[in-house]
PDB file of C-alpha atoms and ligand atoms in Angstrom:
ATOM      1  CA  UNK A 218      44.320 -50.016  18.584  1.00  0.00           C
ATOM      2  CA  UNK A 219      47.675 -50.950  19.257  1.00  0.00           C
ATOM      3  CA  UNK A 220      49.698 -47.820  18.383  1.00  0.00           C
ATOM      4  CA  UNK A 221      53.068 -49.639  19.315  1.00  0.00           C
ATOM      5  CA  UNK A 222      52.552 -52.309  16.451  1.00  0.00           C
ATOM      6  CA  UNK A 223      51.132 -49.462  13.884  1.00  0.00           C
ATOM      7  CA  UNK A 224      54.628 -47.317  14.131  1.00  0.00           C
ATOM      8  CA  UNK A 225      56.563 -50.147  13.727  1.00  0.00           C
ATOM      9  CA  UNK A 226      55.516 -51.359  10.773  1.00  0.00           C
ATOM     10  CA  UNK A 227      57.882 -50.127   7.414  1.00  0.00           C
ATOM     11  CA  UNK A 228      55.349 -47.251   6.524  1.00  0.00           C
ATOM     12  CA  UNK A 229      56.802 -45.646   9.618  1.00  0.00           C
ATOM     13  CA  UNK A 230      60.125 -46.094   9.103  1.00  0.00           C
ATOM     14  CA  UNK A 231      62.203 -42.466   9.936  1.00  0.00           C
ATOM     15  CA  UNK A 232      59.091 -40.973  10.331  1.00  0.00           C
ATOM     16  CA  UNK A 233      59.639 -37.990  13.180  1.00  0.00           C
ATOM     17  CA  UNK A 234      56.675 -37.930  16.050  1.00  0.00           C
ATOM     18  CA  UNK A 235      54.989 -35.448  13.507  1.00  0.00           C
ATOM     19  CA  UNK A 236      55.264 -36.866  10.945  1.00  0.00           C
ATOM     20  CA  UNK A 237      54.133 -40.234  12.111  1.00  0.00           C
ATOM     21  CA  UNK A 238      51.099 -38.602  13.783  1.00  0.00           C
ATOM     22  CA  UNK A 239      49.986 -36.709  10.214  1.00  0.00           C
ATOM     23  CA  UNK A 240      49.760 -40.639   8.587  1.00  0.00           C
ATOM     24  CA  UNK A 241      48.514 -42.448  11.539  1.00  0.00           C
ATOM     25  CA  UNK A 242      45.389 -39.691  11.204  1.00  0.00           C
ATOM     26  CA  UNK A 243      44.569 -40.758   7.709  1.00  0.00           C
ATOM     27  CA  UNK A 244      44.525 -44.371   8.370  1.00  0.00           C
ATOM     28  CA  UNK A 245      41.415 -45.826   9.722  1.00  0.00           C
ATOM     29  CA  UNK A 246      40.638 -49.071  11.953  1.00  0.00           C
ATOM     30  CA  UNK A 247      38.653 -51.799  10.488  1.00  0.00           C
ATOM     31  CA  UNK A 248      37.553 -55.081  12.621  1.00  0.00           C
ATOM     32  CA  UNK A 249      37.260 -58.522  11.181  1.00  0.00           C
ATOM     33  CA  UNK A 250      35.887 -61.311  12.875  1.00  0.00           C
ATOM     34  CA  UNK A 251      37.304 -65.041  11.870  1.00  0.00           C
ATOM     35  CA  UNK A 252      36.951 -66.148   8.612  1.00  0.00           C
ATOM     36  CA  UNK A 253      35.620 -62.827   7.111  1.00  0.00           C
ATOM     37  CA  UNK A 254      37.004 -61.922   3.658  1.00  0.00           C
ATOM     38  CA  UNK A 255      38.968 -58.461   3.355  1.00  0.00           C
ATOM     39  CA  UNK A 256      38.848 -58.311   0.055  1.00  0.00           C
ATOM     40  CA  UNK A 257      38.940 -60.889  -3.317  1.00  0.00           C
ATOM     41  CA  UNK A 258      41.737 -61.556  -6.054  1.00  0.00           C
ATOM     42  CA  UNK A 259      40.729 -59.701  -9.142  1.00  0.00           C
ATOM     43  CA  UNK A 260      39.434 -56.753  -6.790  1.00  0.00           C
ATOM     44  CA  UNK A 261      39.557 -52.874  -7.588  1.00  0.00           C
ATOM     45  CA  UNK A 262      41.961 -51.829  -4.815  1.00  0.00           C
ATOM     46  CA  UNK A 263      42.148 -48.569  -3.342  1.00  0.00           C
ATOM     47  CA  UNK A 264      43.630 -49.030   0.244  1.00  0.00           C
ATOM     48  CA  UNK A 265      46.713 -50.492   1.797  1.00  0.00           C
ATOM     49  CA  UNK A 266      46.734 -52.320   5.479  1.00  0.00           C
ATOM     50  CA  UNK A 267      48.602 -52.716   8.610  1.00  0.00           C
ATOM     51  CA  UNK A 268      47.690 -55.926  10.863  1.00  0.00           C
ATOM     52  CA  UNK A 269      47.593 -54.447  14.034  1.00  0.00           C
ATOM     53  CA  UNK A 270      45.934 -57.614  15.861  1.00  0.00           C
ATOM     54  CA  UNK A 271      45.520 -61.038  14.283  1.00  0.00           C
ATOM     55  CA  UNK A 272      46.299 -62.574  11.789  1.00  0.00           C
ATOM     56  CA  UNK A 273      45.908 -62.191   7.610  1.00  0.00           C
ATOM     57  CA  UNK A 274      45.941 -65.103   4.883  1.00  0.00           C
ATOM     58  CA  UNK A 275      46.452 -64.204   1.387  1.00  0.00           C
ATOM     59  CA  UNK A 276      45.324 -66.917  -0.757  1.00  0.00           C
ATOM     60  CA  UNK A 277      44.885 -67.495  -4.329  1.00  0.00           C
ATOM     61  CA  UNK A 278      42.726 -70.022  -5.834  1.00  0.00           C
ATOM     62  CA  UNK A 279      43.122 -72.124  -8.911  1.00  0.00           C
ATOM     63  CA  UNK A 280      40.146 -72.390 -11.829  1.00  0.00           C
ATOM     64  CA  UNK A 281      39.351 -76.176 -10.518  1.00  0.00           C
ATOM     65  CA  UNK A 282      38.909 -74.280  -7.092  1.00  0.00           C
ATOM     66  CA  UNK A 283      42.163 -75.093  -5.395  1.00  0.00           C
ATOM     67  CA  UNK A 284      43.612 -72.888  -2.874  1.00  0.00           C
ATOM     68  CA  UNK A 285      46.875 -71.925  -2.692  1.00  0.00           C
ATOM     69  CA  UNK A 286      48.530 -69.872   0.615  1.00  0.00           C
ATOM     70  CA  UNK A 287      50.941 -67.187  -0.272  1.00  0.00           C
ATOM     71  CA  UNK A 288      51.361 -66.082   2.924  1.00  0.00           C
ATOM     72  CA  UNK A 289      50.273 -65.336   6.908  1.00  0.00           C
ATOM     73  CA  UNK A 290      50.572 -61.550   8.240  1.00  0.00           C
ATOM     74  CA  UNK A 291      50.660 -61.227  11.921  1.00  0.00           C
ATOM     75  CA  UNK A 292      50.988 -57.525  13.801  1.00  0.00           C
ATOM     76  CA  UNK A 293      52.770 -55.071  12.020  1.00  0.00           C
ATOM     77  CA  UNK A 294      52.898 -56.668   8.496  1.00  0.00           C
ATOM     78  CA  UNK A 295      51.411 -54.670   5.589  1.00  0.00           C
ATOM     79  CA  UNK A 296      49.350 -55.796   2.397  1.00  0.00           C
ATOM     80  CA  UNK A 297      47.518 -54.562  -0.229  1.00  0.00           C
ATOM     81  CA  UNK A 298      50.230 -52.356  -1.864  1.00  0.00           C
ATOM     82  CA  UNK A 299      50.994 -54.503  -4.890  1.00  0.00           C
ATOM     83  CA  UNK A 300      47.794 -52.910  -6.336  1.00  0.00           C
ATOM     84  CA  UNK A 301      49.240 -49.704  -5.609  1.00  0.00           C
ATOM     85  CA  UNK A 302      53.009 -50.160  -6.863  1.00  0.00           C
ATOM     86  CA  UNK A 303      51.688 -51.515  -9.849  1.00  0.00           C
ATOM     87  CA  UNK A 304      48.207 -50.986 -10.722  1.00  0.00           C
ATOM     88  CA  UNK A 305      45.538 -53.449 -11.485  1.00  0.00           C
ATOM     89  CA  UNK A 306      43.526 -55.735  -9.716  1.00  0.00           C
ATOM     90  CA  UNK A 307      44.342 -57.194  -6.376  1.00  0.00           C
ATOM     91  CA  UNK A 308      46.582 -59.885  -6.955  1.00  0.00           C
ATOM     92  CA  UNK A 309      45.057 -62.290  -3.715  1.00  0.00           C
ATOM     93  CA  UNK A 310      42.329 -62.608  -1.279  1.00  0.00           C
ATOM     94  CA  UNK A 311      43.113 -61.259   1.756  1.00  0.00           C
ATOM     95  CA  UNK A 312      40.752 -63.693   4.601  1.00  0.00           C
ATOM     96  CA  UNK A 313      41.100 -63.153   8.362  1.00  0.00           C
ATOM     97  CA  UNK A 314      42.256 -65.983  10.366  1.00  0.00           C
ATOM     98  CA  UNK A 315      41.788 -65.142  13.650  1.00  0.00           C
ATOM     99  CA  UNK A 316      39.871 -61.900  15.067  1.00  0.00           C
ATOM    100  CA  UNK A 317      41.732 -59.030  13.369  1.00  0.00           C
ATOM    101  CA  UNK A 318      42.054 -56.016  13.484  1.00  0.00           C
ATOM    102  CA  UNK A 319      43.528 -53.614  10.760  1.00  0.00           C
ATOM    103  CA  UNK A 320      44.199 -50.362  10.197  1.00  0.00           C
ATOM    104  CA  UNK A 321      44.061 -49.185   6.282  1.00  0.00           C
ATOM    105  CA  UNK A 322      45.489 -46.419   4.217  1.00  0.00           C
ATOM    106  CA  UNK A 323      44.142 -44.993   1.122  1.00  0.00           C
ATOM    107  CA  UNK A 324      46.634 -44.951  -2.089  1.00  0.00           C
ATOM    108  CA  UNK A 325      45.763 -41.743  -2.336  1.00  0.00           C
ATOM    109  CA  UNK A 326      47.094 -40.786   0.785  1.00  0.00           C
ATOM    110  CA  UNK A 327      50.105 -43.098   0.397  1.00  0.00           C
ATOM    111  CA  UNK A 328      51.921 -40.961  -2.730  1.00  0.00           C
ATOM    112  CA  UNK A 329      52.150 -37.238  -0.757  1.00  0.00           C
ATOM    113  CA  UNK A 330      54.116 -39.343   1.950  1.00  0.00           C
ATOM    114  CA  UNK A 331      56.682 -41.411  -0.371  1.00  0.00           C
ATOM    115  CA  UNK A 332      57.599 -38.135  -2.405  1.00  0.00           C
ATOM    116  CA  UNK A 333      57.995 -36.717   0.974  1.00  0.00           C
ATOM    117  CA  UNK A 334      59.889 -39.278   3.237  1.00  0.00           C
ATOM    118  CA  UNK A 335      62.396 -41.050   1.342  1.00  0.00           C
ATOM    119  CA  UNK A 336      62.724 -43.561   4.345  1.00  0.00           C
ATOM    120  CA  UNK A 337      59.642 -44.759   3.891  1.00  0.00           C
ATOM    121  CA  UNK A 338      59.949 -45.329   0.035  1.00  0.00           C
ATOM    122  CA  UNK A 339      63.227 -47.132   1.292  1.00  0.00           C
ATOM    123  CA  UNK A 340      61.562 -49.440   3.534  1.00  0.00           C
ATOM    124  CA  UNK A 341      58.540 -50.137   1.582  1.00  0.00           C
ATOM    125  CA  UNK A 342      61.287 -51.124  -1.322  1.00  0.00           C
ATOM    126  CA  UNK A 343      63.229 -52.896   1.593  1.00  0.00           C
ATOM    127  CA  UNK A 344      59.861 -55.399   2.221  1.00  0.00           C
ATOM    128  CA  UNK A 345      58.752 -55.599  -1.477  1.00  0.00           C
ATOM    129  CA  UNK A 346      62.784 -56.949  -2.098  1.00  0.00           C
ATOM    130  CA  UNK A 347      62.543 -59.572   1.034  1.00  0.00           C
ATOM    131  CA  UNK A 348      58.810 -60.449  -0.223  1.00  0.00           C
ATOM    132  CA  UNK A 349      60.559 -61.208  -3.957  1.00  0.00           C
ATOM    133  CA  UNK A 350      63.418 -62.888  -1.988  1.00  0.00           C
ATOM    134  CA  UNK A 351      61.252 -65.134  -0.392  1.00  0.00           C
ATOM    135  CA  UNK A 352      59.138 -66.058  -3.514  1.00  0.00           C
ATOM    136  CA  UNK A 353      62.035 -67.029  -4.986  1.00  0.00           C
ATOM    137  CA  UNK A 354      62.893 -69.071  -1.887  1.00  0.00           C
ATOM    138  CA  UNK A 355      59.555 -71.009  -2.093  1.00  0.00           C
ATOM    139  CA  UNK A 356      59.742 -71.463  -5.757  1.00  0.00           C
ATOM    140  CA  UNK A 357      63.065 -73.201  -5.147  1.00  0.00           C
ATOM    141  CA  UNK A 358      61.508 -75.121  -2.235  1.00  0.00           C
ATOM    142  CA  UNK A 359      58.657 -76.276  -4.509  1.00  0.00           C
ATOM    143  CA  UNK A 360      60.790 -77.642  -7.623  1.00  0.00           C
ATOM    144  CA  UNK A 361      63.711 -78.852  -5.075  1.00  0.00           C
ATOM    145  CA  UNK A 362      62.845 -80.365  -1.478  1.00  0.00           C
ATOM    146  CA  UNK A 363      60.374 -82.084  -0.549  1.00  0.00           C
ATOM    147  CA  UNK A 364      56.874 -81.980   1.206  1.00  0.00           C
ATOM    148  CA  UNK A 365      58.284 -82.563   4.481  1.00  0.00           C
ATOM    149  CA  UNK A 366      61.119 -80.265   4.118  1.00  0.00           C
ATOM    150  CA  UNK A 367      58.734 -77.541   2.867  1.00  0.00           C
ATOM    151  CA  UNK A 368      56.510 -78.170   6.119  1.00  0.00           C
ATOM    152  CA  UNK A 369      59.178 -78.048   8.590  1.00  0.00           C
ATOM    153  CA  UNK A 370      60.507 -74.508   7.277  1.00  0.00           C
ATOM    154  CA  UNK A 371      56.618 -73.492   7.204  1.00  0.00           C
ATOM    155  CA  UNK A 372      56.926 -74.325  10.630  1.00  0.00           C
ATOM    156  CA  UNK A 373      60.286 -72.471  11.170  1.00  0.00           C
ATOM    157  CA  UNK A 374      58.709 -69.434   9.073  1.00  0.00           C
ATOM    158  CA  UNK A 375      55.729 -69.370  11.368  1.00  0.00           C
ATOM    159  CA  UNK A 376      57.949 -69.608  15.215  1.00  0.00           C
ATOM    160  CA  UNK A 377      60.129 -67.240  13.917  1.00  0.00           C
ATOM    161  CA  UNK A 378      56.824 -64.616  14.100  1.00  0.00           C
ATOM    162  CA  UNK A 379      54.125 -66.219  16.387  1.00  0.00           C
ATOM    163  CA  UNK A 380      56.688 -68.349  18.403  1.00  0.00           C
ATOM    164  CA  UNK A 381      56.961 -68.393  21.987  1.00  0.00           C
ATOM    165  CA  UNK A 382      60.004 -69.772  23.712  1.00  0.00           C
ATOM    166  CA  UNK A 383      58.645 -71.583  26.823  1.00  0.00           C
ATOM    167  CA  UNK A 384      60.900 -74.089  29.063  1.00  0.00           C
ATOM    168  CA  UNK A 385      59.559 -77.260  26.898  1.00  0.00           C
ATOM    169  CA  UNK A 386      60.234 -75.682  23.745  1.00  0.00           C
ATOM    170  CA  UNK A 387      58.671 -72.887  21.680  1.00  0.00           C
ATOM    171  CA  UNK A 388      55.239 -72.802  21.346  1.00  0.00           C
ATOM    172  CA  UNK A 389      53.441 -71.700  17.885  1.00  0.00           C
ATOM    173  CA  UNK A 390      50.280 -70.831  17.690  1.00  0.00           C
ATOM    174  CA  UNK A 391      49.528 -70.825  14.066  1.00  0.00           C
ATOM    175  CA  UNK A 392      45.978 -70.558  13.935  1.00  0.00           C
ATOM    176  CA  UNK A 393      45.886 -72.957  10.873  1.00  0.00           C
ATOM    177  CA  UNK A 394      43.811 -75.654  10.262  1.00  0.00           C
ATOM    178  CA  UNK A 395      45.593 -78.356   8.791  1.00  0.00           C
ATOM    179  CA  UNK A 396      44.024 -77.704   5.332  1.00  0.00           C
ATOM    180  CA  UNK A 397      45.613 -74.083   5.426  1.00  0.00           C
ATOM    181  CA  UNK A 398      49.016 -75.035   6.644  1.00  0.00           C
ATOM    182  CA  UNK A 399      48.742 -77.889   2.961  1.00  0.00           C
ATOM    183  CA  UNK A 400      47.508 -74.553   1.260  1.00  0.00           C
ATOM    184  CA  UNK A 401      50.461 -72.784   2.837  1.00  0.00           C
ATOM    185  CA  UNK A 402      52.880 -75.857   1.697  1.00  0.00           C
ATOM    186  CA  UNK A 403      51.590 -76.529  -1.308  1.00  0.00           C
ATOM    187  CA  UNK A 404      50.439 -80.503  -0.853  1.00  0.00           C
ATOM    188  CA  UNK A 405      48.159 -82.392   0.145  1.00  0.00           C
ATOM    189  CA  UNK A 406      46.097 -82.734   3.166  1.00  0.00           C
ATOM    190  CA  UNK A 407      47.582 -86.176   3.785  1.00  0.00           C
ATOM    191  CA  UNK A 408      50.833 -85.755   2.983  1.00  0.00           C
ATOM    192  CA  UNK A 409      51.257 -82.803   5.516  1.00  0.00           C
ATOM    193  CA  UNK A 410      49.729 -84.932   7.667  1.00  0.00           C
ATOM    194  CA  UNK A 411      52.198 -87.650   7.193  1.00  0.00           C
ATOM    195  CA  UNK A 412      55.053 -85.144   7.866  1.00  0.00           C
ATOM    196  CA  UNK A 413      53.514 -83.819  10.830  1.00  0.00           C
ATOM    197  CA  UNK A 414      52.785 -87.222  12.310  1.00  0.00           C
ATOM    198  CA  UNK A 415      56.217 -88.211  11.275  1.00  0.00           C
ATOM    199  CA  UNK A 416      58.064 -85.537  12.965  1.00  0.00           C
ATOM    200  CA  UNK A 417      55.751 -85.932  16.603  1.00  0.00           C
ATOM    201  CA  UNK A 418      56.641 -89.562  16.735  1.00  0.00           C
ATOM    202  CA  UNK A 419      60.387 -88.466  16.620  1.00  0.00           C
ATOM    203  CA  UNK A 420      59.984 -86.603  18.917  1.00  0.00           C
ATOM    204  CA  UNK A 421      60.749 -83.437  16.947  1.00  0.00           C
ATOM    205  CA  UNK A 422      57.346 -81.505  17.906  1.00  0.00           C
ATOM    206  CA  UNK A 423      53.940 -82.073  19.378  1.00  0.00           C
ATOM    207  CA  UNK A 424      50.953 -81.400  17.671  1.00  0.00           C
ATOM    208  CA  UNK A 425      48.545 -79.561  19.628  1.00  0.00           C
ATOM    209  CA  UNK A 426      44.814 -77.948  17.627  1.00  0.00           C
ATOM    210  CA  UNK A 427      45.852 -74.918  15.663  1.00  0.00           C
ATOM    211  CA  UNK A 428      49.002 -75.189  17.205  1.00  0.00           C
ATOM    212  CA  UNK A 429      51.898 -76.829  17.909  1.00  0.00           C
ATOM    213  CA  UNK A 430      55.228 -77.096  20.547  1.00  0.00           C
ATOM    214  CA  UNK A 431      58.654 -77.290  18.419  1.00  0.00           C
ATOM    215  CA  UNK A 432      60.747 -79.654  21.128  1.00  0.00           C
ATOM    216  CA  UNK A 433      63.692 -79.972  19.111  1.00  0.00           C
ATOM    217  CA  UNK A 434      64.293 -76.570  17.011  1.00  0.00           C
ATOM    218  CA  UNK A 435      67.996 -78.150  15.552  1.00  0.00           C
ATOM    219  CA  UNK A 436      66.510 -81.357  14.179  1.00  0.00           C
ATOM    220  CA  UNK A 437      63.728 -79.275  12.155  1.00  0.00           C
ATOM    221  CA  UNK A 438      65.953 -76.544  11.148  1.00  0.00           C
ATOM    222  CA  UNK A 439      68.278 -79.300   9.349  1.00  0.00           C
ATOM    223  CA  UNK A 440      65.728 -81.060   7.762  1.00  0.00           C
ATOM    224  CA  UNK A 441      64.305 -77.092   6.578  1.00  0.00           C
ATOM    225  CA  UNK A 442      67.301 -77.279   4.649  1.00  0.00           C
TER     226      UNK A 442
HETATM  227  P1  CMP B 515      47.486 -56.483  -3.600  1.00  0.00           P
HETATM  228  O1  CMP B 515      47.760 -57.141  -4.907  1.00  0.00           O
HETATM  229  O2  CMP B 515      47.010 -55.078  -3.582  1.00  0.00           O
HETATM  230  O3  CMP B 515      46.450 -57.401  -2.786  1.00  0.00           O
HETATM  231  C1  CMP B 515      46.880 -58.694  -2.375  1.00  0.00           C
HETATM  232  C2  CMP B 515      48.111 -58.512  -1.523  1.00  0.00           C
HETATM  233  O4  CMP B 515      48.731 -59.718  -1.096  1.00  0.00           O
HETATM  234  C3  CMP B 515      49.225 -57.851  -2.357  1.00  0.00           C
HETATM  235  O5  CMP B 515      48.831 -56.552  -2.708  1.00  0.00           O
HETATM  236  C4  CMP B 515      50.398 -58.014  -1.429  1.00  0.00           C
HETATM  237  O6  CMP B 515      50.373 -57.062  -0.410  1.00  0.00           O
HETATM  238  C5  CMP B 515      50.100 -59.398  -0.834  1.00  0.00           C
HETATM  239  N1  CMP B 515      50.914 -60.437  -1.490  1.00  0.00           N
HETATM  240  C6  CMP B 515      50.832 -60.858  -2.772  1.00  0.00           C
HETATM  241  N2  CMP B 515      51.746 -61.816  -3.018  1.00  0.00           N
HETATM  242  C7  CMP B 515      52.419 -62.017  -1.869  1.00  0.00           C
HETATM  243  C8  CMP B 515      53.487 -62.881  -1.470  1.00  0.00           C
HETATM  244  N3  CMP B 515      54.035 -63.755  -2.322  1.00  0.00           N
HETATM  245  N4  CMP B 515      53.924 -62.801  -0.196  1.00  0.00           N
HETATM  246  C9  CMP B 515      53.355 -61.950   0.681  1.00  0.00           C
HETATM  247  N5  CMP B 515      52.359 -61.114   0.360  1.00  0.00           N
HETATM  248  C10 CMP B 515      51.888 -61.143  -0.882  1.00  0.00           C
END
């Protein structure tokens, strides 16, 4: 387990060396190979999670079957609270997109630890308000830019976690095929195609399999906008 990634997630926040060792001892690690499904939307949920390796898609899917991306988690990101917060069924499906490994924490245990730690309350409220903040971002993105404006600040979205700067520009590996980064969009196959194959022939990026190498980070961050 990676114990670095674990106490820097939110649900450690102000947490003394104690303190952080009580929680950390009522979590427990859970493996997932590539592809496996955590849990389903509509799901009794019980347990909250910290990716600790890997990454996390949470997906919903439409009654004609199509799938919709709300979001990646990489290292140190948490899910499954929503249930918690506000009780009912789990509100997506949580699918592994690499290896990944998580470490989960029962709702039970969660409530002794808010009442006790206000910091932690703070920054759980602190990641539910950017979560709602971003929402609203994408919301906006869907109603006012475009499909290749949405996929460059997917892109953006995606370096700005799993980016690594390198000297020919920073390298993303995404993990995404490039039906989950249209899921992640919210278009087509084709048309994020298009915009992909649009932005490598200016020279913007290069596409490389479940990957790619952003070569000019000021061009894409303008057309983000
Ligand atoms: P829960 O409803 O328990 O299970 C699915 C989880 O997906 C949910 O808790 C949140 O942790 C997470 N989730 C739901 N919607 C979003 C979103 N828009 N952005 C990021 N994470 C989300």
């Amino acid at each position: 387990m990676n114990d670095d990634v674990l106490r820097q997630a939110p649900l450690f926040s102000g947490l003394d060396d104690d303190a952080a060792g009580a929680l950390e001892a009522s979590m427990s690690p859970l493996s997932l190979k590539r592809g496996e499904v955590l849990f389903n939307e509509g799901d009794d949920g019980n347990q909250l999670y910290v990716v600790t390796e890997g990454k996390i898609k949470l997906g919903r899917t439409a009654p004609d079957g199509r799938e919709n991306l709300l979001a990646i988690l990489g290292p140190g990101q948490m899910f499954g609270e929503l249930s918690f917060f506000d009780p009912g069924p789990r509100s997506a499906t949580a699918t592994s997109v690499t290896d990944v490994t998580v470490q989960s924490l029962s709702h039970e245990a969660l409530t002794p630890v808010l009442s006790s730690h206000a910091e932690v309350a703070l920054a759980l409220l602190n990641q539910l308000a950017g979560r709602l903040r971003r929402t609203n971002e994408v919301v906006g993105d869907l109603v006012f830019s475009d499909v290749p404006g949405r996929v460059a600040k997917a892109l953006l979205d995606l370096a700005s976690r799993f980016g690594r700067k390198a000297e020919d520009g920073v390298h993303v590996n995404h993990d995404l095929t490039q039906e989950e980064l249209a899921q992640l969009v919210g278009a087509s196959r084709e048309t994020v195609n298009k915009a992909l194959a649009d932005f490598a022939s200016r020279g913007w990026l290069r596409l490389e399999p479940r990957s790619v190498v952003i070569l000019d980070l000021e061009r894409l961050q303008r057309r983000a906008r």
